[in-house]
Amino acid sequence: MFRQLRSEVETALTAALDDLDLPTDDLGIERPPDDMDATLASSVAFRLAGEVGDAPPNVAATVAAAVDVDGYDYLDTVDTAGPYVNFHAGERYLADTLDAAAPDAGYGALPDKETSVVVEHTSANPTGPVHVGRARNPIVGDAVANLLAYAGYDVDRHYYVNDAGRQMAVFTWAYERFDESDLDAEPARDRAEYDLVRYYRKGNAFLEEADPEAVEAAEDEIAAILQGLESGDEETYERVSAVVDAVLGGMKECLARLPAEFDEFVKETRFMRDGSTDDVAARLKETDHAVYEEDAWQLELDEWGIDKNLVFLRSDDTSLYTTRDLAHHEWKFANYDRAVTVLGEDHKLQADQLDATLELLGNDTDQLGHVIYSYVNLPEGKMSTRRGTGVMLDDLLDEAIERARDAVETRMDDRIRDDDLTDEDVERIAHQVGIGAVRYDIVSKQPAKAITFDWEDALDFEGQSAPFVQYVHARCCGILDEAADAGIEVPGVTADDAGVVDGGALDVDASTLETAEARDLLREIARFPAAIEAAADDLEPHTIATFTREFADAYNAFYRECPVVTAEDAELRAARVALVAAAKHTMANALDVLGVEAPESM
């Protein structure tokens, strides 16, 4: 509904500006300021004031007078508020919104675009446990994939496994070189990646601290592993795979706690073994941008505004990560309509070089999108896993659950927790709220901005946090359960409360929702599909988090002012129940985009 209304506003405003012989290149259509009673507003008068030679409020009045609202389904009236041209939707807009959203548990999902997208995210090197600093990648990446799926794309989620670089050669060498007795400490957890990372750390320490002769011998063994991978030696591949797969298995268990799950783990060595990396290197050598300098083949990318050369082949003809990633991306382009990659800020140069080189190789880089994020810090500063320092994601999630459990158990009044909640309920809520708090706090920030995770903010039931928005869903569920217990029909639920069914037109009258709070809430529900569309176009899931906070404010205002089950008028009661059902679906699906669970009770 909102998408159609916006289209109608664009059409009507464009026609008015054409009639006034004014430019239509920037209509300035936006949500109106909170103190203005309108569905949409245009700030076009600010832009036109200089051209017209009049004050913005006078220009707005002239434009509003020229707008013809006849013949539209939803656009009803136009007026002004100072320099803004305000557009008001009619009753049909609200009625159709309620009719669409109340019975539809999938409300907000857009029609199938018949376009395939591969979203690559996380792709952390399998050298040990996932640490907090990198937690933004699986959280943001999973939300981007969810968002695109809601927007109608056919989405595959990939983890690109670096199983061919020096780190994995060092890891394999160290695992084969050292015994348990050589290690300094017990594993921090009983899981593969915590066990094996000790060998990786021991290997790195050895290479930095041992005598030069021992280091030289070790480096020869590591180089032999790299050469074996490059030449396609099956025994070397199996040696490295034994370490990679074991570590990756533990990392999968950690990521599943978020949850972040994948359709495929694509190994880097795949593109060495099938010959595509060699093909890319050969093609790059033939370009005018290839030079052999400093014992390596490099690409000069000044033409693309990049002043650092891309090294794509060493003097011994071994490839680099980027060379293999070029082959990987050409494989993506051959199998998907679009490719989106979520990368840390330290990979920004690599992403620019990749884009330029893919274009040089003749690929359509319009198919490719990047989401670049800054890292997550804890108050004590940045974290590293090289020597075992820092905080693991597992530790953060454990503490989140524990803190959420404490918060739930100390908020036992009727506003937060029903008396009949069991210990199992408390544990369920602690997991939903605790992990939801971590995900929400991280995904709600613009990816490019560095963030410091703060427990007090993340678990604030009254603040702009996961518990704050999750509680809206729990309240909706409580009201609908109460309505069903009272024999009131709940949209989308069978008479015997057996479950959700396909809903048709509601037998409710949306016009009975006369309070400003109810109508504001319905307007928020109406714009949810458009929020999904806009966020997907820009690859910005944080805007859906913003939507949930604004939606929670609208819902809480409705909750305070509009009794539902106890409303005396039957038609009004039915309409408010339908509105609560629509609100429940909207919040549940907005949270689902963000990967945050929607508790039915709190």
Coordinates of C-alpha atoms in Angstrom, one line a residue:
M1 CA 0.0 0.0 0.0
F2 CA 2.7 2.5 0.9
R3 CA 4.6 1.7 -2.2
Q4 CA 1.5 2.4 -4.3
L5 CA 0.8 5.6 -2.4
R6 CA 4.3 6.8 -2.9
S7 CA 4.0 6.1 -6.6
E8 CA 0.7 8.1 -6.7
V9 CA 2.3 11.0 -4.9
E10 CA 5.2 11.0 -7.3
T11 CA 2.9 11.0 -10.3
A12 CA 0.6 13.8 -8.9
L13 CA 3.5 16.0 -7.8
T14 CA 5.4 15.5 -11.1
A15 CA 2.2 16.5 -13.0
A16 CA 1.8 19.6 -10.8
L17 CA 5.4 20.7 -11.4
D18 CA 5.0 20.2 -15.1
D19 CA 1.9 22.4 -15.2
L20 CA 3.9 25.1 -13.3
D21 CA 6.8 24.7 -15.7
L22 CA 9.1 23.8 -12.9
P23 CA 11.9 21.1 -12.9
T24 CA 10.9 17.6 -11.6
D25 CA 14.4 16.1 -11.2
D26 CA 14.2 16.0 -7.3
L27 CA 10.8 15.7 -5.8
G28 CA 12.1 15.6 -2.2
I29 CA 9.4 13.1 -1.1
E30 CA 10.0 11.9 2.5
R31 CA 8.4 10.9 5.7
P32 CA 7.0 14.1 7.3
P33 CA 8.5 15.4 10.6
D34 CA 6.8 13.9 13.6
D35 CA 4.8 17.0 14.4
M36 CA 3.1 17.0 11.0
D37 CA -0.1 15.0 10.4
A38 CA 0.5 13.7 6.9
T39 CA 1.4 10.3 5.3
L40 CA 4.1 11.7 3.0
A41 CA 5.6 15.2 2.5
S42 CA 7.7 16.9 -0.1
S43 CA 10.5 19.4 0.6
V44 CA 10.6 20.4 -3.1
A45 CA 9.8 24.0 -2.1
F46 CA 13.2 24.5 -0.6
R47 CA 14.9 23.6 -3.9
L48 CA 12.5 25.7 -6.0
A49 CA 12.5 28.8 -3.8
G50 CA 15.6 30.3 -5.5
E51 CA 14.4 29.5 -9.0
V52 CA 10.9 30.9 -8.3
G53 CA 12.2 33.9 -6.3
D54 CA 9.8 33.4 -3.5
A55 CA 9.9 32.1 0.1
P56 CA 9.6 28.3 0.5
P57 CA 6.2 28.4 2.3
N58 CA 4.7 30.4 -0.6
V59 CA 6.2 28.1 -3.2
A60 CA 4.8 25.1 -1.3
A61 CA 1.3 26.7 -1.3
T62 CA 1.6 27.2 -5.1
V63 CA 2.6 23.6 -5.7
A64 CA -0.1 22.2 -3.4
A65 CA -2.8 24.2 -5.2
A66 CA -1.6 22.7 -8.5
V67 CA -1.8 19.1 -7.4
D68 CA -4.8 17.2 -8.7
V69 CA -5.8 14.2 -6.5
D70 CA -8.7 13.0 -8.6
G71 CA -8.5 9.4 -9.9
Y72 CA -6.1 7.9 -7.3
D73 CA -6.8 4.9 -5.1
Y74 CA -5.0 6.1 -2.0
L75 CA -4.0 9.8 -2.4
D76 CA -6.8 11.8 -0.9
T77 CA -5.9 15.4 0.0
V78 CA -3.0 17.8 -0.2
D79 CA -2.1 20.8 2.0
T80 CA 0.9 22.6 3.4
A81 CA 2.7 23.0 6.6
G82 CA 5.2 25.8 6.3
P83 CA 7.6 24.9 3.4
Y84 CA 6.3 21.3 3.1
V85 CA 3.7 20.0 0.7
N86 CA 1.8 17.4 2.7
F87 CA 0.0 14.4 1.1
H88 CA -2.7 12.6 3.0
A89 CA -3.9 9.1 2.3
G90 CA -7.6 8.3 2.4
E91 CA -9.6 5.7 4.3
R92 CA -9.1 3.0 1.6
Y93 CA -5.4 3.1 2.3
L94 CA -5.8 2.3 5.9
A95 CA -8.5 -0.3 5.2
D96 CA -6.4 -2.1 2.6
T97 CA -3.4 -2.1 4.9
L98 CA -5.3 -3.7 7.7
D99 CA -7.0 -6.2 5.4
A100 CA -3.5 -7.2 3.9
A101 CA -1.5 -7.4 7.1
A102 CA -3.7 -8.7 9.8
P103 CA -4.2 -12.3 8.5
D104 CA -0.8 -12.6 6.8
A105 CA 2.0 -14.0 8.8
G106 CA 4.3 -13.3 5.8
Y107 CA 3.4 -9.7 5.6
G108 CA 6.2 -7.5 4.3
A109 CA 7.8 -10.1 2.0
L110 CA 7.9 -8.8 -1.6
P111 CA 7.0 -10.8 -4.8
D112 CA 9.6 -13.1 -6.3
K113 CA 12.0 -11.1 -8.5
E114 CA 13.2 -14.2 -10.3
T115 CA 16.8 -13.0 -9.6
S116 CA 19.5 -15.1 -8.0
V117 CA 21.9 -13.5 -5.5
V118 CA 24.9 -15.1 -3.7
V119 CA 25.7 -13.4 -0.5
E120 CA 29.2 -14.2 0.8
H121 CA 29.9 -13.3 4.3
T122 CA 32.0 -14.2 7.4
S123 CA 34.7 -16.2 5.5
A124 CA 37.0 -15.9 8.5
N125 CA 40.3 -17.8 8.0
P126 CA 39.9 -21.2 9.7
T127 CA 42.8 -20.6 12.2
G128 CA 40.8 -20.7 15.4
P129 CA 37.7 -19.5 17.2
V130 CA 35.6 -16.6 15.9
H131 CA 36.4 -13.5 18.0
V132 CA 34.2 -10.6 18.9
G133 CA 36.0 -8.1 16.6
R134 CA 34.9 -10.1 13.6
A135 CA 31.4 -10.8 14.9
R136 CA 30.0 -8.0 12.8
N137 CA 30.5 -10.0 9.6
P138 CA 28.2 -13.0 10.2
I139 CA 25.6 -10.8 11.9
V140 CA 25.5 -8.1 9.2
G141 CA 26.0 -10.7 6.4
D142 CA 23.1 -12.9 7.7
A143 CA 20.9 -9.8 7.9
V144 CA 21.8 -8.8 4.4
A145 CA 20.9 -12.2 3.1
N146 CA 17.6 -12.2 5.1
L147 CA 16.8 -8.8 3.7
L148 CA 17.4 -9.8 0.1
A149 CA 15.2 -12.9 0.6
Y150 CA 12.4 -10.8 2.0
A151 CA 12.8 -8.4 -1.0
G152 CA 12.0 -11.3 -3.4
Y153 CA 15.5 -12.5 -4.4
D154 CA 16.5 -16.1 -4.6
V155 CA 19.4 -16.1 -2.1
D156 CA 22.3 -18.4 -1.5
R157 CA 24.6 -17.9 1.5
H158 CA 28.2 -18.8 1.0
Y159 CA 31.3 -19.0 3.2
Y160 CA 34.5 -18.7 1.2
V161 CA 37.1 -20.9 2.9
N162 CA 40.7 -19.8 2.8
D163 CA 42.4 -23.2 2.7
A164 CA 45.3 -22.3 0.4
G165 CA 47.2 -19.4 1.9
R166 CA 50.3 -19.2 4.0
Q167 CA 48.3 -19.2 7.3
M168 CA 46.9 -22.6 6.5
A169 CA 50.3 -23.9 5.4
V170 CA 51.7 -22.7 8.8
F171 CA 48.8 -24.3 10.6
T172 CA 49.2 -27.6 8.8
W173 CA 53.0 -27.7 9.4
A174 CA 52.5 -26.8 13.1
Y175 CA 49.8 -29.4 13.7
E176 CA 52.1 -32.1 12.2
R177 CA 55.2 -30.8 13.9
F178 CA 54.1 -30.4 17.5
D179 CA 52.6 -32.7 20.1
E180 CA 50.2 -32.0 22.9
S181 CA 53.1 -32.0 25.3
D182 CA 54.6 -29.0 23.3
L183 CA 51.6 -26.8 24.0
D184 CA 51.4 -24.4 26.8
A185 CA 47.7 -24.6 27.9
E186 CA 44.5 -26.6 27.8
P187 CA 41.9 -25.7 25.2
A188 CA 39.6 -22.9 26.4
R189 CA 36.6 -25.0 25.3
D190 CA 35.9 -28.6 24.4
R191 CA 35.6 -27.9 20.7
A192 CA 37.9 -28.5 17.8
E193 CA 38.8 -25.0 16.9
Y194 CA 39.8 -24.2 20.5
D195 CA 41.9 -27.3 20.6
L196 CA 43.7 -26.9 17.3
V197 CA 44.3 -23.1 17.5
R198 CA 46.9 -23.9 20.1
Y199 CA 49.0 -25.6 17.4
Y200 CA 48.7 -22.5 15.2
R201 CA 49.8 -20.2 18.0
K202 CA 52.7 -22.5 18.9
G203 CA 53.8 -22.5 15.2
N204 CA 53.8 -18.7 15.0
A205 CA 55.7 -18.4 18.2
F206 CA 58.3 -20.9 17.0
L207 CA 58.8 -19.0 13.7
E208 CA 59.3 -15.8 15.6
E209 CA 61.5 -17.1 18.5
A210 CA 63.4 -20.2 17.3
D211 CA 67.0 -20.1 16.1
P212 CA 67.5 -19.0 12.4
E213 CA 68.5 -22.5 11.2
A214 CA 65.4 -24.1 12.7
V215 CA 63.2 -21.4 11.3
E216 CA 64.7 -21.8 7.8
A217 CA 64.0 -25.5 7.9
A218 CA 60.4 -24.9 9.0
E219 CA 60.0 -22.3 6.2
D220 CA 61.1 -24.8 3.7
E221 CA 58.4 -27.3 4.9
I222 CA 55.8 -24.5 4.8
A223 CA 56.8 -23.5 1.3
A224 CA 56.6 -27.2 0.2
I225 CA 53.0 -27.3 1.5
L226 CA 52.1 -24.2 -0.6
Q227 CA 53.8 -25.6 -3.7
G228 CA 51.9 -28.9 -3.2
L229 CA 48.6 -27.1 -3.1
E230 CA 49.5 -25.0 -6.1
S231 CA 50.5 -28.1 -8.2
G232 CA 47.4 -30.0 -7.2
D233 CA 49.1 -32.6 -5.1
E234 CA 46.3 -34.7 -3.6
E235 CA 48.3 -35.8 -0.5
T236 CA 49.1 -32.2 0.3
Y237 CA 45.4 -31.2 -0.2
E238 CA 44.3 -33.9 2.1
R239 CA 46.8 -32.9 4.8
V240 CA 45.6 -29.3 4.8
S241 CA 41.9 -30.3 4.5
A242 CA 42.2 -32.4 7.7
V243 CA 43.1 -29.3 9.7
V244 CA 40.8 -26.9 7.8
D245 CA 37.7 -29.1 8.1
A246 CA 38.3 -29.8 11.8
V247 CA 38.6 -26.1 12.7
L248 CA 35.8 -25.1 10.4
G249 CA 33.5 -27.7 12.1
G250 CA 33.9 -26.0 15.4
M251 CA 33.5 -22.5 13.9
K252 CA 30.2 -23.7 12.3
E253 CA 28.9 -24.6 15.8
C254 CA 29.8 -21.2 17.1
L255 CA 28.1 -19.4 14.2
A256 CA 25.0 -21.6 14.5
R257 CA 24.5 -20.0 17.9
L258 CA 23.8 -16.6 16.3
P259 CA 22.4 -18.2 14.2
A260 CA 24.3 -17.8 10.9
E261 CA 24.0 -20.7 8.6
F262 CA 25.3 -21.3 5.1
D263 CA 24.1 -23.0 1.9
E264 CA 27.7 -23.8 0.8
F265 CA 31.3 -23.6 2.1
V266 CA 33.3 -22.8 -1.0
K267 CA 36.9 -23.7 -0.7
E268 CA 39.6 -21.6 -2.3
T269 CA 41.5 -24.6 -3.5
R270 CA 38.6 -25.4 -5.7
F271 CA 39.7 -22.7 -8.1
M272 CA 43.3 -23.9 -8.1
R273 CA 42.3 -27.5 -8.7
D274 CA 40.0 -26.8 -11.6
G275 CA 42.5 -24.6 -13.5
S276 CA 40.5 -21.4 -13.3
T277 CA 43.2 -19.6 -11.2
D278 CA 45.9 -20.4 -13.8
D279 CA 43.5 -19.2 -16.5
V280 CA 43.0 -15.9 -14.7
A281 CA 46.7 -15.4 -14.2
A282 CA 47.4 -16.1 -17.9
R283 CA 44.8 -13.6 -19.0
L284 CA 46.1 -11.0 -16.6
K285 CA 49.7 -11.4 -18.0
E286 CA 48.3 -10.6 -21.5
T287 CA 46.8 -7.2 -20.5
D288 CA 48.5 -3.9 -21.0
H289 CA 48.4 -3.3 -17.3
A290 CA 50.6 -6.3 -16.3
V291 CA 54.2 -5.7 -15.2
Y292 CA 56.9 -7.9 -13.7
E293 CA 58.4 -6.0 -10.9
E294 CA 60.1 -6.9 -7.6
D295 CA 60.1 -10.6 -8.5
A296 CA 56.3 -10.8 -9.0
W297 CA 53.7 -10.3 -11.6
Q298 CA 51.6 -7.2 -10.8
L299 CA 48.8 -5.1 -12.3
E300 CA 49.0 -1.3 -12.5
L301 CA 45.5 0.0 -11.7
D302 CA 46.1 3.8 -11.8
E303 CA 43.4 4.0 -14.5
W304 CA 40.9 3.1 -11.8
G305 CA 42.3 5.6 -9.3
I306 CA 44.2 2.9 -7.3
D307 CA 47.8 3.7 -6.6
K308 CA 48.8 0.3 -5.2
N309 CA 49.6 -2.4 -7.6
L310 CA 47.8 -5.8 -7.4
V311 CA 50.3 -8.7 -7.1
F312 CA 48.7 -11.7 -8.8
L313 CA 51.6 -14.2 -9.2
R314 CA 54.8 -14.7 -7.3
S315 CA 58.2 -15.4 -8.9
D316 CA 57.8 -19.1 -8.3
D317 CA 54.4 -19.0 -10.2
T318 CA 52.4 -19.6 -7.1
S319 CA 49.1 -17.6 -7.0
L320 CA 47.9 -15.3 -4.3
Y321 CA 44.6 -15.1 -2.4
T322 CA 43.3 -12.3 -4.7
T323 CA 44.1 -14.3 -7.9
R324 CA 42.1 -17.2 -6.6
D325 CA 39.3 -14.8 -5.5
L326 CA 39.1 -13.4 -9.0
A327 CA 38.5 -16.9 -10.3
H328 CA 35.9 -17.3 -7.5
H329 CA 34.1 -14.2 -8.5
E330 CA 34.0 -15.2 -12.2
W331 CA 32.4 -18.4 -11.0
K332 CA 29.8 -16.4 -9.1
F333 CA 29.0 -14.3 -12.1
A334 CA 28.5 -17.5 -14.2
N335 CA 26.1 -19.0 -11.7
Y336 CA 24.2 -16.0 -10.2
D337 CA 22.6 -12.8 -11.4
R338 CA 24.1 -10.8 -8.6
A339 CA 26.9 -11.2 -6.0
V340 CA 27.2 -9.4 -2.7
T341 CA 30.2 -9.7 -0.4
V342 CA 30.4 -8.5 3.2
L343 CA 34.0 -7.4 4.1
G344 CA 35.9 -5.8 6.9
E345 CA 37.3 -2.3 6.5
D346 CA 40.8 -3.7 6.2
H347 CA 39.7 -5.3 2.9
K348 CA 38.6 -2.1 1.3
L349 CA 41.7 -1.8 -0.9
Q350 CA 41.4 -5.4 -1.8
A351 CA 37.7 -4.9 -2.8
D352 CA 38.6 -1.9 -5.0
Q353 CA 41.4 -3.9 -6.7
L354 CA 39.1 -6.8 -7.2
D355 CA 36.4 -4.7 -8.9
A356 CA 38.9 -3.0 -11.2
T357 CA 40.6 -6.3 -12.1
L358 CA 37.3 -8.0 -12.8
E359 CA 36.3 -5.1 -15.1
L360 CA 39.7 -5.4 -16.8
L361 CA 39.0 -9.1 -17.4
G362 CA 35.7 -8.2 -19.1
N363 CA 33.2 -8.8 -16.4
D364 CA 30.1 -6.8 -15.7
T365 CA 30.9 -5.4 -12.2
D366 CA 27.5 -4.0 -11.9
Q367 CA 26.6 -7.5 -10.8
L368 CA 28.8 -7.1 -7.7
G369 CA 28.0 -5.3 -4.5
H370 CA 30.1 -4.8 -1.3
V371 CA 29.1 -4.1 2.3
I372 CA 32.1 -2.8 4.1
Y373 CA 32.0 -2.8 7.9
S374 CA 34.1 -1.5 10.8
Y375 CA 35.1 -3.8 13.6
V376 CA 33.4 -4.3 17.0
N377 CA 35.3 -3.2 20.0
L378 CA 34.7 -3.9 23.7
P379 CA 35.4 -1.0 26.1
E380 CA 39.0 -2.2 26.8
G381 CA 40.0 -1.8 23.1
K382 CA 40.6 -3.8 19.9
M383 CA 41.1 -7.5 20.0
S384 CA 43.4 -10.0 18.4
T385 CA 43.6 -13.8 18.2
R386 CA 47.2 -14.1 17.0
R387 CA 48.6 -14.8 20.5
G388 CA 45.3 -15.9 22.1
T389 CA 44.2 -12.5 23.4
G390 CA 40.8 -11.0 23.0
V391 CA 37.3 -12.2 23.6
M392 CA 35.8 -15.0 21.6
L393 CA 32.3 -14.7 20.2
D394 CA 31.3 -17.8 22.3
D395 CA 32.2 -15.9 25.4
L396 CA 30.2 -12.8 24.4
L397 CA 27.1 -15.0 23.7
D398 CA 27.5 -16.9 27.0
E399 CA 27.6 -13.6 28.9
A400 CA 24.7 -12.2 26.9
I401 CA 22.5 -15.1 27.9
E402 CA 23.6 -14.9 31.5
R403 CA 22.9 -11.2 31.7
A404 CA 19.6 -11.6 30.0
R405 CA 18.6 -14.3 32.4
D406 CA 19.4 -12.1 35.4
A407 CA 17.4 -9.2 33.8
V408 CA 14.4 -11.4 33.3
E409 CA 14.5 -12.9 36.8
T410 CA 14.7 -9.4 38.4
R411 CA 11.8 -8.0 36.3
M412 CA 9.0 -10.2 37.8
D413 CA 6.3 -7.6 37.9
D414 CA 3.2 -8.1 35.7
R415 CA 4.4 -5.7 33.0
I416 CA 7.3 -8.0 32.0
R417 CA 6.7 -11.5 33.1
D418 CA 3.5 -13.5 33.7
D419 CA 3.3 -15.5 37.0
D420 CA 2.9 -18.8 35.1
L421 CA 6.3 -18.6 33.3
T422 CA 8.3 -21.8 34.0
D423 CA 12.0 -22.1 34.4
E424 CA 12.1 -23.4 30.9
D425 CA 10.3 -20.2 29.7
V426 CA 12.9 -18.1 31.5
E427 CA 15.7 -20.0 29.9
R428 CA 14.1 -19.7 26.4
I429 CA 13.6 -15.9 26.9
A430 CA 17.2 -15.5 28.2
H431 CA 18.5 -17.0 25.0
Q432 CA 16.1 -15.1 22.8
V433 CA 16.8 -11.8 24.5
G434 CA 20.5 -12.3 25.2
I435 CA 21.6 -13.4 21.7
G436 CA 19.0 -11.0 20.2
A437 CA 20.6 -8.1 22.1
V438 CA 24.0 -8.9 20.6
R439 CA 22.7 -9.2 17.1
Y440 CA 20.5 -6.2 17.3
D441 CA 23.0 -3.9 18.9
I442 CA 25.5 -4.8 16.1
V443 CA 23.2 -4.8 13.1
S444 CA 21.4 -1.6 14.1
K445 CA 24.5 0.6 13.5
Q446 CA 25.6 1.8 10.1
P447 CA 28.3 -0.8 9.0
A448 CA 30.9 1.7 8.2
K449 CA 30.9 3.2 11.7
A450 CA 33.1 1.6 14.3
I451 CA 31.2 0.5 17.4
T452 CA 32.0 -0.3 21.0
F453 CA 29.6 -2.9 22.4
D454 CA 28.0 -1.8 25.6
W455 CA 26.1 -4.3 27.8
E456 CA 23.9 -1.6 29.5
D457 CA 22.6 -0.3 26.2
A458 CA 22.2 -3.7 24.5
L459 CA 20.1 -5.1 27.3
D460 CA 18.1 -2.0 28.3
F461 CA 14.4 -3.1 28.3
E462 CA 13.4 0.6 28.2
G463 CA 15.9 1.8 25.6
Q464 CA 16.4 1.5 21.9
S465 CA 17.5 -2.1 22.1
A466 CA 16.5 -5.7 21.2
P467 CA 14.5 -6.2 24.4
F468 CA 12.6 -3.0 23.8
V469 CA 11.4 -4.0 20.4
Q470 CA 11.0 -7.7 21.2
Y471 CA 8.7 -6.8 24.0
V472 CA 6.3 -5.3 21.4
H473 CA 5.9 -8.7 19.8
A474 CA 5.4 -10.3 23.2
R475 CA 2.7 -7.8 24.1
C476 CA 0.9 -8.5 20.8
C477 CA 1.0 -12.2 21.4
G478 CA -0.4 -11.7 24.9
I479 CA -3.3 -9.5 23.7
L480 CA -4.2 -12.0 20.9
D481 CA -4.1 -14.9 23.4
E482 CA -6.3 -13.0 25.7
A483 CA -8.7 -12.2 22.9
A484 CA -8.8 -15.8 21.8
D485 CA -9.5 -16.9 25.3
A486 CA -12.4 -14.4 25.5
G487 CA -13.9 -15.9 22.3
I488 CA -13.0 -12.9 20.1
E489 CA -12.0 -13.8 16.5
V490 CA -8.3 -13.4 15.8
P491 CA -7.3 -12.9 12.2
G492 CA -5.4 -15.7 10.7
V493 CA -6.3 -18.2 13.4
T494 CA -8.9 -20.9 13.1
A495 CA -11.9 -20.9 15.4
D496 CA -10.5 -23.9 17.3
D497 CA -7.1 -22.2 17.6
A498 CA -5.5 -24.9 15.6
G499 CA -3.1 -22.6 13.8
V500 CA -2.6 -20.1 11.1
V501 CA -4.7 -20.3 8.0
D502 CA -4.8 -18.3 4.8
G503 CA -6.7 -15.1 5.4
G504 CA -9.1 -13.4 3.0
A505 CA -10.8 -10.1 3.4
L506 CA -11.4 -9.2 7.1
D507 CA -14.8 -8.6 8.4
V508 CA -13.7 -5.5 10.3
D509 CA -14.2 -1.8 9.7
A510 CA -10.9 0.1 9.7
S511 CA -12.7 3.4 9.8
T512 CA -13.6 2.7 13.5
L513 CA -10.0 3.2 14.3
E514 CA -10.5 6.9 15.0
T515 CA -7.7 7.6 17.5
A516 CA -4.5 9.2 16.2
E517 CA -2.5 6.4 17.9
A518 CA -4.3 3.6 16.1
R519 CA -4.0 5.3 12.7
D520 CA -0.4 6.2 13.2
L521 CA 0.3 2.5 14.0
L522 CA -1.5 1.4 10.9
R523 CA 0.5 3.9 8.8
E524 CA 3.7 2.3 10.2
I525 CA 2.5 -1.1 9.2
A526 CA 1.7 0.1 5.7
R527 CA 5.2 1.3 5.1
F528 CA 7.0 -1.9 6.1
P529 CA 7.1 -3.5 2.6
A530 CA 8.5 -0.2 1.3
A531 CA 11.1 -0.2 4.1
I532 CA 12.2 -3.7 3.0
E533 CA 12.4 -2.6 -0.6
A534 CA 14.5 0.5 0.1
A535 CA 16.8 -1.3 2.6
A536 CA 17.4 -4.2 0.1
D537 CA 18.2 -1.7 -2.8
D538 CA 20.8 -0.1 -0.6
L539 CA 22.0 -3.2 1.2
E540 CA 21.3 -1.5 4.5
P541 CA 19.7 -3.8 7.1
H542 CA 20.4 -1.2 9.8
T543 CA 17.5 0.8 8.4
I544 CA 15.1 -2.1 9.3
A545 CA 16.4 -1.8 12.9
T546 CA 15.5 1.9 12.8
F547 CA 12.1 0.9 11.5
T548 CA 11.6 -1.5 14.5
R549 CA 12.3 1.3 17.0
E550 CA 10.0 3.7 15.3
F551 CA 7.4 1.0 15.0
A552 CA 7.8 0.2 18.7
D553 CA 7.2 3.8 19.6
A554 CA 4.0 3.9 17.5
Y555 CA 2.8 0.6 19.0
N556 CA 3.5 1.6 22.6
A557 CA 1.5 4.8 22.1
F558 CA -1.4 2.7 20.8
Y559 CA -1.0 0.3 23.7
R560 CA -1.2 3.1 26.2
E561 CA -4.2 4.8 24.7
C562 CA -6.3 2.1 23.1
P563 CA -7.8 -0.8 25.1
V564 CA -8.3 -3.9 22.9
V565 CA -10.0 -6.8 24.5
T566 CA -11.9 -4.6 27.0
A567 CA -13.1 -2.1 24.3
E568 CA -16.9 -1.9 24.8
D569 CA -17.9 -1.4 21.1
A570 CA -17.7 -4.8 19.2
E571 CA -16.7 -3.3 15.9
L572 CA -14.0 -1.2 17.5
R573 CA -12.8 -4.2 19.4
A574 CA -12.6 -6.3 16.3
A575 CA -10.7 -3.6 14.4
R576 CA -8.2 -3.2 17.3
V577 CA -7.6 -7.0 17.5
A578 CA -7.0 -7.0 13.8
L579 CA -4.6 -4.1 14.2
V580 CA -2.7 -6.0 16.9
A581 CA -2.4 -9.0 14.7
A582 CA -1.1 -6.8 11.9
A583 CA 1.4 -5.3 14.3
K584 CA 2.5 -8.7 15.5
H585 CA 3.3 -9.9 11.9
T586 CA 5.1 -6.7 11.1
M587 CA 7.4 -6.8 14.1
A588 CA 8.0 -10.5 13.8
N589 CA 9.1 -10.2 10.2
A590 CA 11.2 -7.1 10.8
L591 CA 13.0 -8.9 13.6
D592 CA 13.4 -11.9 11.3
V593 CA 15.2 -9.8 8.8
L594 CA 17.6 -8.8 11.5
G595 CA 18.0 -12.4 12.7
V596 CA 16.5 -11.6 16.1
E597 CA 14.0 -13.9 17.6
A598 CA 10.5 -12.6 18.4
P599 CA 9.5 -14.0 21.8
E600 CA 5.9 -14.8 22.5
S601 CA 6.3 -13.9 26.1
M602 CA 8.8 -12.0 28.2

